[in-house]
CSV table of N, CA, C and O in Angstrom, one decimal:
chain,number,residue,atom,x,y,z
W,1,UNK,N,1.4,25.5,22.0
W,1,UNK,CA,1.3,24.9,20.7
W,1,UNK,C,0.8,23.4,20.8
W,1,UNK,O,1.2,22.8,21.8
W,2,UNK,N,0.0,22.9,19.9
W,2,UNK,CA,-0.5,21.6,20.0
W,2,UNK,C,-0.1,20.8,18.7
W,2,UNK,O,0.1,21.3,17.6
W,3,UNK,N,0.1,19.5,18.9
W,3,UNK,CA,0.5,18.6,17.8
W,3,UNK,C,-0.8,18.3,17.1
W,3,UNK,O,-1.8,17.9,17.6
W,4,UNK,N,-0.8,18.5,15.7
W,4,UNK,CA,-1.9,18.2,14.9
W,4,UNK,C,-2.2,16.7,14.8
W,4,UNK,O,-3.3,16.3,14.4
W,5,UNK,N,-1.2,15.9,15.1
W,5,UNK,CA,-1.3,14.4,14.9
W,5,UNK,C,-2.1,13.8,16.1
W,5,UNK,O,-3.0,13.1,15.9
W,6,UNK,N,-1.6,14.1,17.3
W,6,UNK,CA,-2.2,13.5,18.5
W,6,UNK,C,-3.0,14.5,19.4
W,6,UNK,O,-3.8,14.1,20.3
W,7,UNK,N,-2.9,15.8,19.1
W,7,UNK,CA,-3.6,16.8,19.9
W,7,UNK,C,-3.1,17.2,21.2
W,7,UNK,O,-3.6,18.1,21.9
W,8,UNK,N,-1.9,16.6,21.6
W,8,UNK,CA,-1.3,17.0,22.9
W,8,UNK,C,-0.6,18.3,22.8
W,8,UNK,O,-0.1,18.7,21.8
W,9,UNK,N,-0.5,19.0,23.9
W,9,UNK,CA,0.2,20.2,24.0
W,9,UNK,C,1.7,20.0,24.0
W,9,UNK,O,2.2,19.1,24.7
W,10,UNK,N,2.4,20.7,23.2
W,10,UNK,CA,3.8,20.6,23.1
W,10,UNK,C,4.5,21.9,23.6
W,10,UNK,O,4.1,23.0,23.1
W,11,UNK,N,5.3,21.8,24.6
W,11,UNK,CA,6.0,23.0,25.1
W,11,UNK,C,7.3,23.2,24.5
W,11,UNK,O,8.0,22.2,24.1
W,12,UNK,N,7.8,24.4,24.3
W,12,UNK,CA,9.1,24.7,23.7
W,12,UNK,C,8.9,24.6,22.2
W,12,UNK,O,7.9,24.8,21.6
W,13,UNK,N,10.1,24.4,21.6
W,13,UNK,CA,10.1,24.3,20.1
W,13,UNK,C,10.8,23.0,19.6
W,13,UNK,O,11.8,23.1,18.9
W,14,UNK,N,10.3,21.8,20.0
W,14,UNK,CA,10.9,20.6,19.6
W,14,UNK,C,10.7,20.3,18.1
W,14,UNK,O,9.7,20.8,17.6
W,15,UNK,N,11.5,19.5,17.5
W,15,UNK,CA,11.3,19.1,16.1
W,15,UNK,C,10.3,18.0,16.0
W,15,UNK,O,9.6,17.8,15.0
W,16,UNK,N,10.1,17.2,17.1
W,16,UNK,CA,9.2,16.0,17.1
W,16,UNK,C,8.3,16.1,18.3
W,16,UNK,O,8.7,16.6,19.4
W,17,UNK,N,7.1,15.6,18.2
W,17,UNK,CA,6.2,15.6,19.3
W,17,UNK,C,6.7,14.6,20.3
W,17,UNK,O,6.9,13.4,20.0
W,18,UNK,N,6.8,14.9,21.6
W,18,UNK,CA,7.3,14.0,22.6
W,18,UNK,C,6.3,12.9,22.9
W,18,UNK,O,6.6,11.8,23.4
W,19,UNK,N,5.0,13.1,22.5
W,19,UNK,CA,3.9,12.1,22.8
W,19,UNK,C,3.9,11.0,21.7
W,19,UNK,O,3.9,9.8,22.0
W,20,UNK,N,3.8,11.5,20.4
W,20,UNK,CA,3.5,10.5,19.3
W,20,UNK,C,4.7,10.4,18.4
W,20,UNK,O,4.7,9.5,17.5
W,21,UNK,N,5.7,11.3,18.5
W,21,UNK,CA,6.9,11.2,17.6
W,21,UNK,C,6.7,11.8,16.2
W,21,UNK,O,7.6,11.7,15.4
W,22,UNK,N,5.6,12.4,16.0
W,22,UNK,CA,5.4,13.1,14.7
W,22,UNK,C,6.3,14.3,14.6
W,22,UNK,O,6.5,15.0,15.5
W,23,UNK,N,6.8,14.5,13.4
W,23,UNK,CA,7.6,15.7,13.1
W,23,UNK,C,6.8,16.9,13.1
W,23,UNK,O,5.7,17.0,12.5
W,24,UNK,N,7.2,18.0,13.8
W,24,UNK,CA,6.5,19.2,13.9
W,24,UNK,C,7.2,20.3,13.1
W,24,UNK,O,8.4,20.4,13.0
W,25,UNK,N,6.4,21.1,12.3
W,25,UNK,CA,7.0,22.1,11.5
W,25,UNK,C,6.1,23.4,11.8
W,25,UNK,O,5.0,23.3,12.3
W,26,UNK,N,6.7,24.5,11.4
W,26,UNK,CA,5.9,25.8,11.6
W,26,UNK,C,5.1,26.1,10.3
W,26,UNK,O,5.6,26.0,9.2
W,27,UNK,N,3.8,26.3,10.5
W,27,UNK,CA,2.9,26.6,9.4
W,27,UNK,C,2.7,28.1,9.3
W,27,UNK,O,3.5,28.9,9.8
W,28,UNK,N,1.7,28.5,8.6
W,28,UNK,CA,1.4,29.9,8.4
W,28,UNK,C,1.0,30.6,9.7
W,28,UNK,O,0.3,30.0,10.5
W,29,UNK,N,1.5,31.7,10.0
W,29,UNK,CA,1.2,32.6,11.1
W,29,UNK,C,1.4,31.8,12.5
W,29,UNK,O,0.7,32.0,13.4
W,30,UNK,N,2.5,31.0,12.5
W,30,UNK,CA,2.9,30.4,13.7
W,30,UNK,C,2.1,29.2,14.1
W,30,UNK,O,2.2,28.7,15.2
W,31,UNK,N,1.1,28.7,13.3
W,31,UNK,CA,0.4,27.5,13.6
W,31,UNK,C,1.3,26.3,13.5
W,31,UNK,O,2.2,26.3,12.7
W,32,UNK,N,0.9,25.3,14.2
W,32,UNK,CA,1.7,24.1,14.1
W,32,UNK,C,1.2,23.1,13.1
W,32,UNK,O,0.0,22.9,13.0
W,33,UNK,N,2.1,22.6,12.3
W,33,UNK,CA,1.8,21.6,11.2
W,33,UNK,C,2.6,20.4,11.6
W,33,UNK,O,3.7,20.4,11.9
W,34,UNK,N,1.9,19.3,11.5
W,34,UNK,CA,2.6,18.0,11.8
W,34,UNK,C,2.8,17.2,10.5
W,34,UNK,O,1.9,17.1,9.7
W,35,UNK,N,4.0,16.7,10.4
W,35,UNK,CA,4.3,15.9,9.2
W,35,UNK,C,4.8,14.6,9.8
W,35,UNK,O,5.7,14.6,10.6
W,36,UNK,N,4.2,13.5,9.4
W,36,UNK,CA,4.7,12.2,9.9
W,36,UNK,C,6.1,11.9,9.4
W,36,UNK,O,6.4,12.1,8.3
W,37,UNK,N,6.9,11.3,10.3
W,37,UNK,CA,8.2,10.9,9.9
W,37,UNK,C,8.0,9.6,9.2
W,37,UNK,O,7.7,8.6,9.8
W,38,UNK,N,8.2,9.5,7.9
W,38,UNK,CA,8.1,8.2,7.2
W,38,UNK,C,6.6,8.0,6.9
W,38,UNK,O,5.8,8.9,6.8
W,39,UNK,N,6.2,6.8,6.8
W,39,UNK,CA,4.8,6.4,6.5
W,39,UNK,C,4.5,6.4,5.0
W,39,UNK,O,5.3,6.8,4.2
W,40,UNK,N,3.4,5.8,4.7
W,40,UNK,CA,3.0,5.6,3.3
W,40,UNK,C,1.6,6.2,3.2
W,40,UNK,O,0.9,6.5,4.2
W,41,UNK,N,1.1,6.4,2.0
W,41,UNK,CA,-0.2,6.9,1.7
W,41,UNK,C,-1.2,5.8,1.3
W,41,UNK,O,-0.9,5.1,0.4
W,42,UNK,N,-2.3,5.8,2.0
W,42,UNK,CA,-3.3,4.8,1.7
W,42,UNK,C,-3.9,5.1,0.3
W,42,UNK,O,-4.1,4.2,-0.5
W,43,UNK,N,-4.1,6.4,0.0
W,43,UNK,CA,-4.6,6.8,-1.3
W,43,UNK,C,-3.7,6.3,-2.4
W,43,UNK,O,-4.2,5.7,-3.4
W,44,UNK,N,-2.4,6.5,-2.3
W,44,UNK,CA,-1.5,6.0,-3.3
W,44,UNK,C,-1.5,4.5,-3.5
W,44,UNK,O,-1.5,4.0,-4.6
W,45,UNK,N,-1.7,3.8,-2.4
W,45,UNK,CA,-1.7,2.3,-2.4
W,45,UNK,C,-3.0,1.8,-3.1
W,45,UNK,O,-2.9,0.9,-3.9
W,46,UNK,N,-4.1,2.5,-2.8
W,46,UNK,CA,-5.3,2.1,-3.5
W,46,UNK,C,-5.3,2.4,-5.0
W,46,UNK,O,-5.7,1.5,-5.8
W,47,UNK,N,-4.7,3.5,-5.4
W,47,UNK,CA,-4.6,3.9,-6.8
W,47,UNK,C,-3.7,2.9,-7.5
W,47,UNK,O,-3.9,2.5,-8.6
W,48,UNK,N,-2.6,2.5,-6.8
W,48,UNK,CA,-1.7,1.5,-7.4
W,48,UNK,C,-2.4,0.2,-7.6
W,48,UNK,O,-2.2,-0.5,-8.6
W,49,UNK,N,-3.2,-0.2,-6.7
W,49,UNK,CA,-4.0,-1.5,-6.8
W,49,UNK,C,-5.0,-1.4,-7.9
W,49,UNK,O,-5.1,-2.4,-8.7
W,50,UNK,N,-5.7,-0.3,-8.1
W,50,UNK,CA,-6.6,-0.1,-9.1
W,50,UNK,C,-6.0,-0.2,-10.5
W,50,UNK,O,-6.5,-0.9,-11.4
W,51,UNK,N,-4.9,0.4,-10.7
W,51,UNK,CA,-4.2,0.5,-12.0
W,51,UNK,C,-3.2,-0.6,-12.2
W,51,UNK,O,-2.9,-0.9,-13.4
W,52,UNK,N,-2.5,-1.1,-11.2
W,52,UNK,CA,-1.4,-2.0,-11.4
W,52,UNK,C,-1.6,-3.3,-10.7
W,52,UNK,O,-0.7,-4.1,-10.6
W,53,UNK,N,-2.8,-3.6,-10.1
W,53,UNK,CA,-3.1,-4.9,-9.4
W,53,UNK,C,-2.0,-5.2,-8.4
W,53,UNK,O,-1.8,-4.4,-7.5
W,54,UNK,N,-1.4,-6.4,-8.4
W,54,UNK,CA,-0.5,-6.9,-7.4
W,54,UNK,C,0.7,-6.1,-7.3
W,54,UNK,O,1.4,-6.2,-6.3
W,55,UNK,N,1.1,-5.3,-8.2
W,55,UNK,CA,2.3,-4.4,-8.1
W,55,UNK,C,2.2,-3.4,-7.0
W,55,UNK,O,3.2,-2.9,-6.6
W,56,UNK,N,1.0,-3.2,-6.5
W,56,UNK,CA,0.8,-2.3,-5.4
W,56,UNK,C,1.5,-2.7,-4.1
W,56,UNK,O,2.0,-1.9,-3.3
W,57,UNK,N,1.7,-4.0,-4.0
W,57,UNK,CA,2.4,-4.6,-2.8
W,57,UNK,C,3.9,-4.3,-2.8
W,57,UNK,O,4.5,-4.4,-1.8
W,58,UNK,N,4.4,-3.8,-3.9
W,58,UNK,CA,5.8,-3.3,-3.9
W,58,UNK,C,5.9,-2.0,-3.0
W,58,UNK,O,7.0,-1.7,-2.5
W,59,UNK,N,4.8,-1.3,-3.0
W,59,UNK,CA,4.8,0.0,-2.2
W,59,UNK,C,5.0,-0.2,-0.7
W,59,UNK,O,5.6,0.5,0.0
W,60,UNK,N,4.4,-1.3,-0.3
W,60,UNK,CA,4.6,-1.7,1.1
W,60,UNK,C,5.3,-3.1,1.2
W,60,UNK,O,4.8,-4.0,2.0
W,61,UNK,N,6.4,-3.2,0.5
W,61,UNK,CA,7.0,-4.5,0.4
W,61,UNK,C,7.5,-5.1,1.7
W,61,UNK,O,7.4,-6.4,1.8
W,62,UNK,N,7.9,-4.3,2.7
W,62,UNK,CA,8.4,-4.9,3.9
W,62,UNK,C,7.3,-5.8,4.6
W,62,UNK,O,7.7,-6.8,5.2
W,63,UNK,N,6.1,-5.4,4.5
W,63,UNK,CA,5.0,-6.1,5.1
W,63,UNK,C,4.2,-7.0,4.2
W,63,UNK,O,3.6,-8.0,4.6
W,64,UNK,N,4.2,-6.7,2.9
W,64,UNK,CA,3.3,-7.4,1.9
W,64,UNK,C,4.1,-8.0,0.8
W,64,UNK,O,3.6,-8.3,-0.2
W,65,UNK,N,5.4,-8.2,1.0
W,65,UNK,CA,6.2,-8.8,0.0
W,65,UNK,C,5.7,-10.2,-0.5
W,65,UNK,O,5.8,-10.5,-1.7
W,66,UNK,N,5.3,-11.0,0.4
W,66,UNK,CA,4.8,-12.4,0.0
W,66,UNK,C,3.6,-12.3,-0.9
W,66,UNK,O,3.5,-13.1,-1.8
W,67,UNK,N,2.8,-11.3,-0.7
W,67,UNK,CA,1.6,-11.1,-1.6
W,67,UNK,C,2.0,-10.8,-3.0
W,67,UNK,O,1.5,-11.3,-4.0
W,68,UNK,N,3.0,-9.9,-3.1
W,68,UNK,CA,3.6,-9.6,-4.4
W,68,UNK,C,4.1,-10.8,-5.1
W,68,UNK,O,3.8,-11.0,-6.3
W,69,UNK,N,4.8,-11.6,-4.4
W,69,UNK,CA,5.4,-12.8,-5.0
W,69,UNK,C,4.4,-13.8,-5.4
W,69,UNK,O,4.5,-14.5,-6.4
W,70,UNK,N,3.3,-14.0,-4.6
W,70,UNK,CA,2.2,-14.9,-5.0
W,70,UNK,C,1.5,-14.4,-6.3
W,70,UNK,O,1.3,-15.1,-7.2
W,71,UNK,N,1.2,-13.1,-6.3
W,71,UNK,CA,0.6,-12.5,-7.5
W,71,UNK,C,1.5,-12.6,-8.7
W,71,UNK,O,1.0,-13.0,-9.8
W,72,UNK,N,2.8,-12.4,-8.6
W,72,UNK,CA,3.7,-12.5,-9.7
W,72,UNK,C,3.8,-13.9,-10.2
W,72,UNK,O,3.8,-14.2,-11.4
W,73,UNK,N,3.9,-14.8,-9.2
W,73,UNK,CA,4.0,-16.3,-9.6
W,73,UNK,C,2.8,-16.8,-10.3
W,73,UNK,O,2.9,-17.4,-11.4
W,74,UNK,N,1.6,-16.4,-9.9
W,74,UNK,CA,0.4,-16.8,-10.5
W,74,UNK,C,0.3,-16.2,-11.9
W,74,UNK,O,-0.1,-16.9,-12.9
W,75,UNK,N,0.7,-15.0,-12.0
W,75,UNK,CA,0.7,-14.3,-13.4
W,75,UNK,C,1.7,-15.0,-14.3
W,75,UNK,O,1.3,-15.2,-15.5
W,76,UNK,N,2.8,-15.3,-13.8
W,76,UNK,CA,3.8,-16.0,-14.7
W,76,UNK,C,3.3,-17.4,-15.1
W,76,UNK,O,3.5,-17.7,-16.3
W,77,UNK,N,2.8,-18.1,-14.2
W,77,UNK,CA,2.2,-19.4,-14.6
W,77,UNK,C,1.1,-19.3,-15.6
W,77,UNK,O,1.0,-20.1,-16.6
W,78,UNK,N,0.3,-18.3,-15.5
W,78,UNK,CA,-0.8,-18.0,-16.4
W,78,UNK,C,-0.2,-17.7,-17.8
W,78,UNK,O,-0.7,-18.2,-18.8
W,79,UNK,N,0.8,-16.9,-17.9
W,79,UNK,CA,1.4,-16.6,-19.2
W,79,UNK,C,2.0,-17.8,-19.8
W,79,UNK,O,1.8,-18.1,-21.0
W,80,UNK,N,2.7,-18.6,-19.0
W,80,UNK,CA,3.3,-19.9,-19.6
W,80,UNK,C,2.2,-20.8,-20.1
W,80,UNK,O,2.3,-21.4,-21.2
W,81,UNK,N,1.1,-20.9,-19.3
W,81,UNK,CA,0.0,-21.8,-19.7
W,81,UNK,C,-0.7,-21.3,-21.0
W,81,UNK,O,-1.1,-22.1,-21.9
W,82,UNK,N,-0.9,-20.0,-21.1
W,82,UNK,CA,-1.5,-19.4,-22.3
W,82,UNK,C,-0.6,-19.7,-23.5
W,82,UNK,O,-1.1,-20.1,-24.6
W,83,UNK,N,0.7,-19.5,-23.4
W,83,UNK,CA,1.6,-19.8,-24.5
W,83,UNK,C,1.6,-21.3,-24.8
W,83,UNK,O,1.5,-21.7,-26.0
W,84,UNK,N,1.7,-22.1,-23.8
W,84,UNK,CA,1.8,-23.6,-24.0
W,84,UNK,C,0.5,-24.2,-24.6
W,84,UNK,O,0.6,-25.2,-25.4
W,85,UNK,N,-0.6,-23.6,-24.4
W,85,UNK,CA,-1.9,-24.1,-24.9
W,85,UNK,C,-2.4,-23.3,-26.1
W,85,UNK,O,-3.6,-23.5,-26.5
W,86,UNK,N,-1.5,-22.5,-26.6
W,86,UNK,CA,-1.9,-21.7,-27.8
W,86,UNK,C,-3.1,-20.9,-27.6
W,86,UNK,O,-4.0,-20.7,-28.4
W,87,UNK,N,-3.3,-20.3,-26.4
W,87,UNK,CA,-4.4,-19.4,-26.1
W,87,UNK,C,-5.6,-20.1,-25.5
W,87,UNK,O,-6.5,-19.4,-25.1
W,88,UNK,N,-5.6,-21.4,-25.4
W,88,UNK,CA,-6.8,-22.0,-24.9
W,88,UNK,C,-7.0,-21.8,-23.4
W,88,UNK,O,-8.1,-21.9,-22.8
W,89,UNK,N,-5.9,-21.5,-22.7
W,89,UNK,CA,-6.0,-21.2,-21.3
W,89,UNK,C,-6.4,-19.7,-21.0
W,89,UNK,O,-6.5,-19.3,-19.9
W,90,UNK,N,-6.6,-19.0,-22.0
W,90,UNK,CA,-6.9,-17.5,-22.0
W,90,UNK,C,-8.0,-17.1,-21.0
W,90,UNK,O,-7.9,-16.2,-20.2
W,91,UNK,N,-9.2,-17.8,-21.1
W,91,UNK,CA,-10.3,-17.4,-20.3
W,91,UNK,C,-10.0,-17.7,-18.8
W,91,UNK,O,-10.3,-16.9,-17.9
W,92,UNK,N,-9.4,-18.9,-18.5
W,92,UNK,CA,-9.1,-19.2,-17.1
W,92,UNK,C,-8.0,-18.2,-16.6
W,92,UNK,O,-8.1,-17.8,-15.5
W,93,UNK,N,-7.1,-17.9,-17.5
W,93,UNK,CA,-6.0,-16.9,-17.1
W,93,UNK,C,-6.6,-15.6,-16.7
W,93,UNK,O,-6.2,-14.9,-15.8
W,94,UNK,N,-7.6,-15.2,-17.5
W,94,UNK,CA,-8.3,-13.9,-17.3
W,94,UNK,C,-9.0,-13.9,-15.9
W,94,UNK,O,-9.0,-12.9,-15.2
W,95,UNK,N,-9.6,-15.0,-15.6
W,95,UNK,CA,-10.3,-15.1,-14.3
W,95,UNK,C,-9.3,-15.0,-13.2
W,95,UNK,O,-9.6,-14.3,-12.2
W,96,UNK,N,-8.2,-15.7,-13.3
W,96,UNK,CA,-7.2,-15.7,-12.2
W,96,UNK,C,-6.6,-14.2,-12.1
W,96,UNK,O,-6.5,-13.7,-11.0
W,97,UNK,N,-6.4,-13.6,-13.2
W,97,UNK,CA,-5.9,-12.2,-13.2
W,97,UNK,C,-6.9,-11.3,-12.5
W,97,UNK,O,-6.5,-10.4,-11.8
W,98,UNK,N,-8.2,-11.4,-12.9
W,98,UNK,CA,-9.2,-10.6,-12.2
W,98,UNK,C,-9.3,-10.9,-10.7
W,98,UNK,O,-9.4,-9.9,-10.0
W,99,UNK,N,-9.1,-12.1,-10.3
W,99,UNK,CA,-9.1,-12.4,-8.9
W,99,UNK,C,-8.0,-11.8,-8.1
W,99,UNK,O,-8.2,-11.2,-7.0
W,100,UNK,N,-6.8,-11.8,-8.7
W,100,UNK,CA,-5.6,-11.1,-8.1
W,100,UNK,C,-5.9,-9.6,-8.0
W,100,UNK,O,-5.5,-9.0,-7.0
W,101,UNK,N,-6.4,-9.1,-9.1
W,101,UNK,CA,-6.7,-7.6,-9.1
W,101,UNK,C,-7.6,-7.2,-8.0
W,101,UNK,O,-7.4,-6.3,-7.3
W,102,UNK,N,-8.7,-8.0,-7.9
W,102,UNK,CA,-9.7,-7.7,-6.8
W,102,UNK,C,-9.1,-7.9,-5.4
W,102,UNK,O,-9.4,-7.1,-4.5
W,103,UNK,N,-8.3,-9.0,-5.3
W,103,UNK,CA,-7.7,-9.2,-4.0
W,103,UNK,C,-6.8,-8.0,-3.6
W,103,UNK,O,-6.8,-7.5,-2.5
W,104,UNK,N,-6.0,-7.5,-4.6
W,104,UNK,CA,-5.1,-6.4,-4.3
W,104,UNK,C,-5.9,-5.1,-3.9
W,104,UNK,O,-5.6,-4.5,-2.9
W,105,UNK,N,-7.0,-4.8,-4.6
W,105,UNK,CA,-7.8,-3.6,-4.2
W,105,UNK,C,-8.4,-3.8,-2.9
W,105,UNK,O,-8.4,-2.9,-2.0
W,106,UNK,N,-9.0,-4.9,-2.6
W,106,UNK,CA,-9.7,-5.1,-1.3
W,106,UNK,C,-8.7,-5.1,-0.2
W,106,UNK,O,-8.9,-4.5,0.9
W,107,UNK,N,-7.5,-5.7,-0.4
W,107,UNK,CA,-6.5,-5.8,0.7
W,107,UNK,C,-6.0,-4.4,1.1
W,107,UNK,O,-5.9,-4.1,2.3
W,108,UNK,N,-5.7,-3.6,0.1
W,108,UNK,CA,-5.2,-2.2,0.5
W,108,UNK,C,-6.3,-1.3,0.9
W,108,UNK,O,-6.1,-0.4,1.7
W,109,UNK,N,-7.5,-1.5,0.5
W,109,UNK,CA,-8.6,-0.6,0.9
W,109,UNK,C,-9.1,-0.9,2.3
W,109,UNK,O,-9.6,0.1,3.0
W,110,UNK,N,-9.0,-2.1,2.8
W,110,UNK,CA,-9.5,-2.4,4.1
W,110,UNK,C,-8.6,-2.0,5.3
W,110,UNK,O,-9.0,-1.9,6.4
W,111,UNK,N,-7.3,-1.8,4.9
W,111,UNK,CA,-6.3,-1.4,5.9
W,111,UNK,C,-6.6,0.1,6.3
W,111,UNK,O,-6.9,0.9,5.5
W,112,UNK,N,-6.4,0.3,7.6
W,112,UNK,CA,-6.6,1.7,8.1
W,112,UNK,C,-5.5,2.6,7.6
W,112,UNK,O,-4.4,2.2,7.3
W,113,UNK,N,-5.8,3.9,7.6
W,113,UNK,CA,-4.8,4.9,7.3
W,113,UNK,C,-3.7,4.9,8.3
W,113,UNK,O,-2.5,5.2,8.0
W,114,UNK,N,-4.0,4.5,9.6
W,114,UNK,CA,-3.0,4.5,10.6
W,114,UNK,C,-1.9,3.4,10.3
W,114,UNK,O,-0.8,3.5,10.6
W,115,UNK,N,-2.4,2.3,9.6
W,115,UNK,CA,-1.5,1.2,9.3
W,115,UNK,C,-0.5,1.7,8.3
W,115,UNK,O,0.7,1.4,8.4
W,116,UNK,N,-0.9,2.5,7.3
W,116,UNK,CA,0.0,3.1,6.4
W,116,UNK,C,0.9,4.1,7.0
W,116,UNK,O,2.1,4.2,6.7
W,117,UNK,N,0.4,4.9,7.9
W,117,UNK,CA,1.2,5.9,8.6
W,117,UNK,C,2.3,5.3,9.5
W,117,UNK,O,3.4,5.9,9.7
W,118,UNK,N,2.0,4.2,10.1
W,118,UNK,CA,2.9,3.5,11.0
W,118,UNK,C,3.9,2.7,10.2
W,118,UNK,O,4.8,2.1,10.8
W,119,UNK,N,3.8,2.6,8.9
W,119,UNK,CA,4.6,1.8,8.1
W,119,UNK,C,6.1,2.2,8.1
W,119,UNK,O,6.5,3.3,8.1
């Protein structure tokens, strides 16, 4: 039997691959299926960035927590400035919000799938 994650041959019936540590399960007709122990999904992270901007960094908070707090801080300052200037800050606020949104999408899209799997 072979590990679908790393391709190494696995002897016996261990629960985890001795080479890469991926969890091994039995699939259809005795084929080996590998399920990563833990890890995150790059697809989920990109979708979160597209729809929720900087909130995507809560998904990978252990490594990207500071980015979340920067995005939240800038957003809160923008809201305060829009209210304090009776909406005159609105266009500038929109530009900052667009910048954070693009930053979130690019940041999660350029990371490799392995980065998410090793998370």
